[in-house]
XYZ file of C-alpha atoms in Angstrom:
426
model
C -36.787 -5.398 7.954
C -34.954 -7.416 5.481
C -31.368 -8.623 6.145
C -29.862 -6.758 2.975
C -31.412 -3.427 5.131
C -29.815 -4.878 8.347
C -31.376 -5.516 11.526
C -31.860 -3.723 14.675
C -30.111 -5.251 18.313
C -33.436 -5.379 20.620
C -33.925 -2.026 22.989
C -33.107 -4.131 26.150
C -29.908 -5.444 24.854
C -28.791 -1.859 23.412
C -29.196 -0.646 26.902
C -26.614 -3.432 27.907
C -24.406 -2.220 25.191
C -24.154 1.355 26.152
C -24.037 1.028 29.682
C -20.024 -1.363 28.541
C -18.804 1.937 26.868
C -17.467 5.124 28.311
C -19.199 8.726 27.228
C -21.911 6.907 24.597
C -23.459 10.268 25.109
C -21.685 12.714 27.075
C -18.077 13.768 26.998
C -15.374 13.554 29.512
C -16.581 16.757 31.156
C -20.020 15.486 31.089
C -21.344 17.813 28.510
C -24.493 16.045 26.336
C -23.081 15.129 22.791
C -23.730 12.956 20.076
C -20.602 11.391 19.013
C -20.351 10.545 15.222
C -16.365 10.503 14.569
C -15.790 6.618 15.936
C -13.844 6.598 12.164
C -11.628 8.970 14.235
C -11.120 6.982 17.241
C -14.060 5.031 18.817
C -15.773 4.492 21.634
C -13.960 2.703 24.773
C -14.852 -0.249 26.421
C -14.901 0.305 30.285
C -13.588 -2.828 30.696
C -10.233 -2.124 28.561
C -9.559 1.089 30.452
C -9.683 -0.642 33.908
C -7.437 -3.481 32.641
C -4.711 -1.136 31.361
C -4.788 0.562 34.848
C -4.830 -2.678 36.738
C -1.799 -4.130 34.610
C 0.111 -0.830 33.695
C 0.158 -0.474 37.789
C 2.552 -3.611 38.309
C 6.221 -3.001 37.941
C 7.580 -6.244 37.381
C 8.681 -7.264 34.231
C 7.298 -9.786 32.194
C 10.597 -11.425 31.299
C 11.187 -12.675 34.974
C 10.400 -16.168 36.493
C 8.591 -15.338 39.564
C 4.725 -15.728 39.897
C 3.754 -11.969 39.005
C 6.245 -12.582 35.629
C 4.194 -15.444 35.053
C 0.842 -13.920 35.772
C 1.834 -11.351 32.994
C 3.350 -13.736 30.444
C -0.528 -15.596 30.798
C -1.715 -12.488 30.369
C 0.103 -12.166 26.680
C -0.787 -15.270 26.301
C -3.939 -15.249 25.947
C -4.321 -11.659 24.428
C -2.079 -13.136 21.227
C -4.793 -16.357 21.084
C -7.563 -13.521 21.238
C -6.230 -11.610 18.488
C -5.826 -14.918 16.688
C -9.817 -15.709 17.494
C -10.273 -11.959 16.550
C -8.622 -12.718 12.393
C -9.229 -16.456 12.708
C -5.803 -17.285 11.993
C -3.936 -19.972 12.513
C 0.292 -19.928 13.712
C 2.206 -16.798 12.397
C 3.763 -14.206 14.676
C 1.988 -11.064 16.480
C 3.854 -7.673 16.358
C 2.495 -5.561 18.599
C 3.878 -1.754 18.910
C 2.545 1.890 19.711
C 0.370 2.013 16.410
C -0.946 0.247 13.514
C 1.215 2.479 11.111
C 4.374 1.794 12.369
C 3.655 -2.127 12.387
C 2.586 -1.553 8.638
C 6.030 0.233 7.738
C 7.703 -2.585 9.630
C 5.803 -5.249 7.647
C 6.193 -3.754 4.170
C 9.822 -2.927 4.560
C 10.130 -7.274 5.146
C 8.841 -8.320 2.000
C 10.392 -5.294 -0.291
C 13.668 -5.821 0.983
C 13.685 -9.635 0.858
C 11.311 -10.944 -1.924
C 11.974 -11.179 -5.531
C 10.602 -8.669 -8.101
C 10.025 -5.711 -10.474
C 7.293 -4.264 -8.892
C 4.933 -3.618 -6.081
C 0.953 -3.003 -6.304
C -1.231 -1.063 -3.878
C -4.832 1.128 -4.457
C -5.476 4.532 -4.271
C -7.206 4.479 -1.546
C -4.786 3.233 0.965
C -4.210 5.146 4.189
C -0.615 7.059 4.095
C 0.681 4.371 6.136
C 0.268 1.619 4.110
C 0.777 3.969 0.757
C 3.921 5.724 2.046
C 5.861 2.660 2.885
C 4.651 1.312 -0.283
C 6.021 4.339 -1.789
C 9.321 4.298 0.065
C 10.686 1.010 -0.358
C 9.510 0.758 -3.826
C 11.546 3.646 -4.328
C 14.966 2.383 -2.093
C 14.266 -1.070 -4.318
C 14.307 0.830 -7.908
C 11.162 -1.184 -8.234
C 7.947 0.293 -10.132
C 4.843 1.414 -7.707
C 1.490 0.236 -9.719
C -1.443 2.022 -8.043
C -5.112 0.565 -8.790
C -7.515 3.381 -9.443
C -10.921 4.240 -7.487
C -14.267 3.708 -8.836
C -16.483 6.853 -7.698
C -19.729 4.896 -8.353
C -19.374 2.613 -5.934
C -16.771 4.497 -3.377
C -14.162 1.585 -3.355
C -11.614 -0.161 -5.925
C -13.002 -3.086 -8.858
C -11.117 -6.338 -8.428
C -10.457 -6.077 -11.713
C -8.491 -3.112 -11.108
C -6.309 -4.422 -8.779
C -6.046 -7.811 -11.052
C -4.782 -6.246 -13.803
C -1.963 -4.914 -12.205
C -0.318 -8.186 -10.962
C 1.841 -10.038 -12.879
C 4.872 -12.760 -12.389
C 7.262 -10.399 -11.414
C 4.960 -8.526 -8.526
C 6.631 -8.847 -5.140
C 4.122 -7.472 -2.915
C 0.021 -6.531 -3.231
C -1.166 -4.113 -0.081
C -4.485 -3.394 -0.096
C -7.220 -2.077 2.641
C -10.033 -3.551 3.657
C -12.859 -0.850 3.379
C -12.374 2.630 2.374
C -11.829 5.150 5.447
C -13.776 7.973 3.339
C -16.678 5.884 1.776
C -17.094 2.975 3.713
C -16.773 1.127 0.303
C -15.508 -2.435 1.686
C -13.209 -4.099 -1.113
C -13.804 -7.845 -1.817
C -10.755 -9.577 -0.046
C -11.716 -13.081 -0.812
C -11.791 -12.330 -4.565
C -8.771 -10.457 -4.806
C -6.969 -13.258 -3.106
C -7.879 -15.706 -5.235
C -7.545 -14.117 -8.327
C -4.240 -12.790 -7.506
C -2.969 -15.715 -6.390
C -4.221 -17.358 -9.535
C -1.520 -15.440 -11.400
C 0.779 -15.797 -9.001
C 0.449 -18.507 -6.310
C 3.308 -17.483 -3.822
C 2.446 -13.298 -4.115
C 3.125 -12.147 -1.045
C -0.639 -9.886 0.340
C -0.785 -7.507 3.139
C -3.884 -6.205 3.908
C -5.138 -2.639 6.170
C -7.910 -3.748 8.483
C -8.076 -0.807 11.034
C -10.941 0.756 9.451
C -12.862 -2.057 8.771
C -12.274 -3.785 11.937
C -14.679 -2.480 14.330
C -17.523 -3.051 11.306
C -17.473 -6.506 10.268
C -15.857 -10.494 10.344
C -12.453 -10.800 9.541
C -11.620 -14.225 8.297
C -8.116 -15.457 7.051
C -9.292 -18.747 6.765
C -11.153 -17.396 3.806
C -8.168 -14.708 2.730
C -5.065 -16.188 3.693
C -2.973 -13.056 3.279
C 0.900 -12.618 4.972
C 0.283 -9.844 7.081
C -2.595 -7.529 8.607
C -3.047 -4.849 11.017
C -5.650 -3.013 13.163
C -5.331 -0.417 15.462
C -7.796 -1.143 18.790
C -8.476 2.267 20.041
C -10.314 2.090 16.530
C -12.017 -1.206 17.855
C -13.329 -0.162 21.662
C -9.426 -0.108 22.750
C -7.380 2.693 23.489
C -4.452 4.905 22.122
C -0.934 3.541 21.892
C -1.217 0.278 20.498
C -1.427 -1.533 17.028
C -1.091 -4.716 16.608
C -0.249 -6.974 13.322
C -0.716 -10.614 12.526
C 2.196 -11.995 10.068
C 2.013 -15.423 8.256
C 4.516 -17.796 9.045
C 6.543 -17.663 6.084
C 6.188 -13.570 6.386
C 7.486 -13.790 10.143
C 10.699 -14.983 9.274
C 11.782 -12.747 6.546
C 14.139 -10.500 8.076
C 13.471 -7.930 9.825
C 14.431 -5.950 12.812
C 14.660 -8.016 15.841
C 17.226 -8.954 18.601
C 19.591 -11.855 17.449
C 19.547 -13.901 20.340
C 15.419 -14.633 19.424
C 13.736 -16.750 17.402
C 13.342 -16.049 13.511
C 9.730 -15.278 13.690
C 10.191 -13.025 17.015
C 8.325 -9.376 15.903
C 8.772 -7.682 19.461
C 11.436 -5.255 20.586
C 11.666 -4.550 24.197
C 10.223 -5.439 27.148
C 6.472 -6.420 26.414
C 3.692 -4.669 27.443
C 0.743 -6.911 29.271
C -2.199 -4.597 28.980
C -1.532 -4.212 24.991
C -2.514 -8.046 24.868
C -5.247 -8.086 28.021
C -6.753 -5.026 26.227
C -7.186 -7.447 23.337
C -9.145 -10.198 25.614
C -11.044 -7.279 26.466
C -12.301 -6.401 23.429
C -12.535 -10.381 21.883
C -14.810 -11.125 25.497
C -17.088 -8.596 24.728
C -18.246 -9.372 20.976
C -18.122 -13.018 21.935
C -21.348 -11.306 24.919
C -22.735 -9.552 22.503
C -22.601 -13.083 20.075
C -23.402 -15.348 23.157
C -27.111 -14.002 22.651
C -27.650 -15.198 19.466
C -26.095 -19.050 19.366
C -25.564 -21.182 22.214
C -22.179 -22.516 20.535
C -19.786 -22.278 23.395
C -16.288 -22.141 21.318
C -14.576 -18.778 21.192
C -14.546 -17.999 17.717
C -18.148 -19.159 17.106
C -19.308 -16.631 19.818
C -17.197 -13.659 18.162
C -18.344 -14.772 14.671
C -21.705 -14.332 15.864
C -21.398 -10.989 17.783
C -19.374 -9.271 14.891
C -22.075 -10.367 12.678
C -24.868 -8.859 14.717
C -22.804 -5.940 15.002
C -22.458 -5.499 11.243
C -26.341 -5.938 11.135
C -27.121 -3.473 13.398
C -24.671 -0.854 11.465
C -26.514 -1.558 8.250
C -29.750 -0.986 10.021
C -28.561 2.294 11.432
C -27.027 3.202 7.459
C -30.110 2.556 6.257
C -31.813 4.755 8.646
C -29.194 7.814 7.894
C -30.116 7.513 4.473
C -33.831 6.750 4.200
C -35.041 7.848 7.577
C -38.271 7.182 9.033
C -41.485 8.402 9.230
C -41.275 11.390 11.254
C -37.575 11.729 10.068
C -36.368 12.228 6.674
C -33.368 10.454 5.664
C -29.976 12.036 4.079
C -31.063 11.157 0.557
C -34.542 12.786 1.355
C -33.212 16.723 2.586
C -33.167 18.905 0.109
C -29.435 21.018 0.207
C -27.679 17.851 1.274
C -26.017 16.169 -0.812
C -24.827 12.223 0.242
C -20.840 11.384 -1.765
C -20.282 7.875 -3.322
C -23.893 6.659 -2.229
C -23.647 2.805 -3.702
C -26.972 1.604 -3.330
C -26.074 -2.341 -1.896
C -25.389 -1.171 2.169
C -24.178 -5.058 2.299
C -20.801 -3.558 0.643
C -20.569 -0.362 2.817
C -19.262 0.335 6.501
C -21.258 2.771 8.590
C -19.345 5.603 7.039
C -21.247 8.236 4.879
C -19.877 11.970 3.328
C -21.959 14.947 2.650
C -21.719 18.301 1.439
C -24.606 20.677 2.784
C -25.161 22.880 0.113
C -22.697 25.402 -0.155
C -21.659 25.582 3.009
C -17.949 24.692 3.571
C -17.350 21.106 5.409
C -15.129 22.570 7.931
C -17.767 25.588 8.459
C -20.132 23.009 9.234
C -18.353 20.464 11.170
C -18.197 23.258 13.860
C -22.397 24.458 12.993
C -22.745 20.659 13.765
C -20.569 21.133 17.132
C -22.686 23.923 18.465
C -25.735 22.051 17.875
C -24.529 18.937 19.836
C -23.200 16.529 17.377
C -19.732 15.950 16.493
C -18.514 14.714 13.071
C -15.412 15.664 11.153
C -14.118 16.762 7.691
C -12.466 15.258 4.698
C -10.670 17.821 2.533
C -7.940 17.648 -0.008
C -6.162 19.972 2.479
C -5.140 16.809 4.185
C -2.594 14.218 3.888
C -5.104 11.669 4.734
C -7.437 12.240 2.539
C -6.247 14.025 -0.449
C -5.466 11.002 -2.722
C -8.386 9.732 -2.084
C -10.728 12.322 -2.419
C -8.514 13.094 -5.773
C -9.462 9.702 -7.255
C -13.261 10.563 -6.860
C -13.227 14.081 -8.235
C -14.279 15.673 -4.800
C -12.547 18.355 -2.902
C -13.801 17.115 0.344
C -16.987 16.547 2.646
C -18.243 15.837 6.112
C -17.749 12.401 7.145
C -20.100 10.493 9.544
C -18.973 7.410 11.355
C -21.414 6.241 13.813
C -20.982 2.875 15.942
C -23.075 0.163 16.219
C -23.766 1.308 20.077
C -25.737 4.031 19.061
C -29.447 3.546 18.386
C -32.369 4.647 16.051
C -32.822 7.268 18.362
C -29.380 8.640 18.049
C -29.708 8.735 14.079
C -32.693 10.853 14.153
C -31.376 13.169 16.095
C -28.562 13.407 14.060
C -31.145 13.580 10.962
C -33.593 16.441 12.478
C -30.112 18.556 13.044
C -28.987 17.875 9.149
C -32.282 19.139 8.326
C -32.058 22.619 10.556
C -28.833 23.098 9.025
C -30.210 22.865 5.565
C -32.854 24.547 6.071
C -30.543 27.520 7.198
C -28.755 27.471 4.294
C -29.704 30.834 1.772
C-alpha cells in the first residue's frame, strides 16, 4: 500500500495498542460495541485514568514546601515540558483549566482587548468556542468580524480565503486546525506565512482539539500566539483543556492574581493529574514511535508515533471508503451517500459524513445503535454544527470518527452493517 493510501500498524503491535485503552470494544457495562464517535470524546488511556486516581487521592497542596508539595510541583513540571514536546514549542506560558473552550474565550478576550485594530478574522468553520468569543469581543471592541467562507469540494477553507481577509489593520486571525464535520485539515503553515507576509506582527490563534489526536503538531513550523486541545479528545479524560500561549501573548493582560508573574495563566490552586495526565498521553505516542526509530530524544519518539498514527488513520479512511475484497467500501454501497469526499486522504482526518438514503441521520444513528455500532449526527438543529453544515449546503449527516486503535477488522464490520442498512432502505 502506498503512503498517500496510508499504512497499516502490524497485527502484533495493534494488539499492544488495544490492550493500553479502556472499552476498545465493549462498554462500561461490558456490552460488545463498536465505538465510532472518538470525534465525540475518545478512547482512554488506562494509564491516564490510574494517574488521576493516584494523584487526585493526595490532599496536599501543591503550593507547599514539604516533600509531597514537591513531588506534585515535579509532577507539573514535567506535564507542562510534555505538552511543550506534544506542540514542539519553545518558552510561552501553559493555561490549563476545566476545558479547551473556556481557555479559548480566555485567550481571545487577551488580544481583542489589548491589540491594535479595526478588525478581527476567523472561518466558518470554527467550533462555537473559538467563533463565539470571536463574535463577542469583536462586538464589545466595535471592531468588524470578517468570516472566511467554506469550500464544499474539498470540506475545509482555501488559504486564499482566509488571505484575503487580512489586512494592516487586522488584530487577531483564529483559525482551526481540521474541520470537526469533514475532517478537511486546513494548511497552517501556509496561512502563517502568508498572513504574516501582510502583516508580520498579526497576532494567530489556532483550534487544535480536533485535529490533535490525528496528526503532528509543529509550532516550529507555525509559530502562532496561542493554541488549545482538549485531552479527553486525545486518550485523556473530561475536565481539562489545556492552551499553549506565545511569550509575547502570555503577557498581555489578562485575568490573573497580581502578586504573579506577567505571563502567569493559572488561577487557583493547581491541579497535578491535569499535567501527569499529559505525560501520560506524550509517553505513550513516544511507545508507539519508539518502534519505528531508535532516536532516543523525546520529541523525536512522539514525532514518530504521531506519524505512524496518522498513517494508520489514512489506511483505515481508505478502507471506509474503498473497502476490500469481501467488503465494499462507502463510495461502493448503493443508497449511501459519502459528504465532502476530497479525493487526497493526505488532507483529511479520519472523519467521514453520510446520508443513507432517505433515511433521517438521527433515525439511523440509533438503527446503527441496535446493530452494535455507535456513531453520531450532524444536523443544522445544532449549535455545533449548524454554521458549518450551512456553508456546505447540507442539512446534516452521520458522522464517523474512528481511532487509529481500531483495526481493518473493525472497519468492515462497520462496512457489512452500512450495507444491511442500505439494503433495508425501500
Amino acid at each position: 500500500m502506498s503512503l498517500s493510501q496510508g499504512q497499516f500498524l502490524p497485527e502484533d503491535l495493534m494488539s499492544e495498542i488495544k490492550s493500553r485503552f479502556h472499552q476498545v470494544d465493549h462498554d462500561h457495562a461490558g456490552q460488545k460495541r463498536l465505538y465510532f464517535d472518538n470525534a465525540g470524546g475518545a478512547f482512554r488511556l488506562k494509564s491516564v485514568l490510574e494517574r488521576l486516581v493516584e494523584l487526585d487521592a493526595i490532599p496536599d497542596n501543591i503550593e507547599r514546601v514539604h516533600r509531597v508539595a514537591r513531588r506534585l510541583q515535579d509532577v507539573q513540571a514535567r506535564g507542562e515540558a510534555d505538552f511543550r514536546c506534544l506542540l514542539n514549542a519553545k518558552g510561552g506560558s501553559i493555561h490549563a483549566a476545566q476545558t479547551a473552550s473556556s481557555v479559548m474565550f480566555d485567550m481571545v478576550r487577551a488580544v481583542a482587548e489589548n491589540v491594535a485594530g479595526t478588525n478581527m478574522v476567523t472561518t466558518v468553520l470554527e467550533h462555537p468556542s473559538a467563533f463565539d468569543a470571536m463574535s463577542l469581543y469583536a462586538q464589545r471592541s466595535g471592531r468588524e468580524l470578517r468570516v472566511a467562507q467554506s469550500n464544499p469540494r474539498t470540506g475545509g477553507i482555501d488559504v486564499d480565503a482566509i488571505v484575503q481577509l487580512i489586512d494592516q489593520d487586522t488584530c487577531l486571525l483564529n483559525v482551526i486546525c481540521a474541520s470537526n464535520i469533514s475532517g478537511a485539515k486546513l494548511d497552517l503553515e501556509e496561512i502563517v506565512r502568508r498572513t504574516r507576509a501582510i502583516k508580520p506582527d498579526l497576532y494567530i490563534l489556532v483550534d487544535a482539539v480536533q485535529h490533535a489526536p490525528h496528526g503532528l503538531i509543529d509550532l516550529q513550523r507555525t509559530p502562532v500566539d496561542g493554541i488549545n486541545i482538549a485531552p479527553y479528545k486525545i486518550f485523556g479524560v473530561r475536565g481539562s483543556g489545556m492552551a499553549w500561549l506565545s511569550d509575547r501573548a502570555a503577557v498581555l493582560p489578562h485575568h490573573k492574581l497580581q502578586g504573579k508573574n506577567a505571563d502567569a495563566w493559572g488561577l487557583g490552586s493547581g491541579t497535578p493529574w491535569q499535567f501527569a495526565a499529559m505525560t501520560e498521553i506524550v509517553s505513550y505516542v513516544c511507545w508507539l514511535g519508539g518502534k519505528f526509530t531508535d532516536s532516543r530524544d523525546r520529541r523525536d519518539l512522539f514525532a514518530s508515533g504521531m506519524t505512524r498514527i496518522e498513517l494508520q488513520e489514512r489506511a483505515l479512511l481508505s478502507r471506509l471508503l474503498e473497502g476490500s475484497g469481501s467488503v465494499k467500501g462507502l463510495r461502493h454501497i448503493p443508497k449511501v451517500k459519502v459528504h465532502l469526499d476530497h479525493p487526497d486522504l493526505s488532507k483529511r482526518d479520519l472523519i467521514v459524513m453520510i446520508d443513507l438514503g432517505d433515511l433521517d441521520c438521527s433515525e439511523a444513528v440509533l438503527e446503527y445503535e441496535r446493530r452494535g455500532v455507535v456513531v453520531y449526527q450532524r444536523t443544522a438543529a445544532s449549535i455545533y454544527s449548524k454554521r458549518m453544515l450551512d456553508s456546505f449546503g447540507l442539512g446534516g449527516g452521520v458522522r464517523i470518527s474512528p481511532l487509529h486503535v481500531h483495526t481493518p477488522e473493525d472497519i468492515d464490520v462497520f462496512l457489512r452493517v452500512t450495507a444491511e442498512m442500505a439494503d433495508a432502505l425501500a
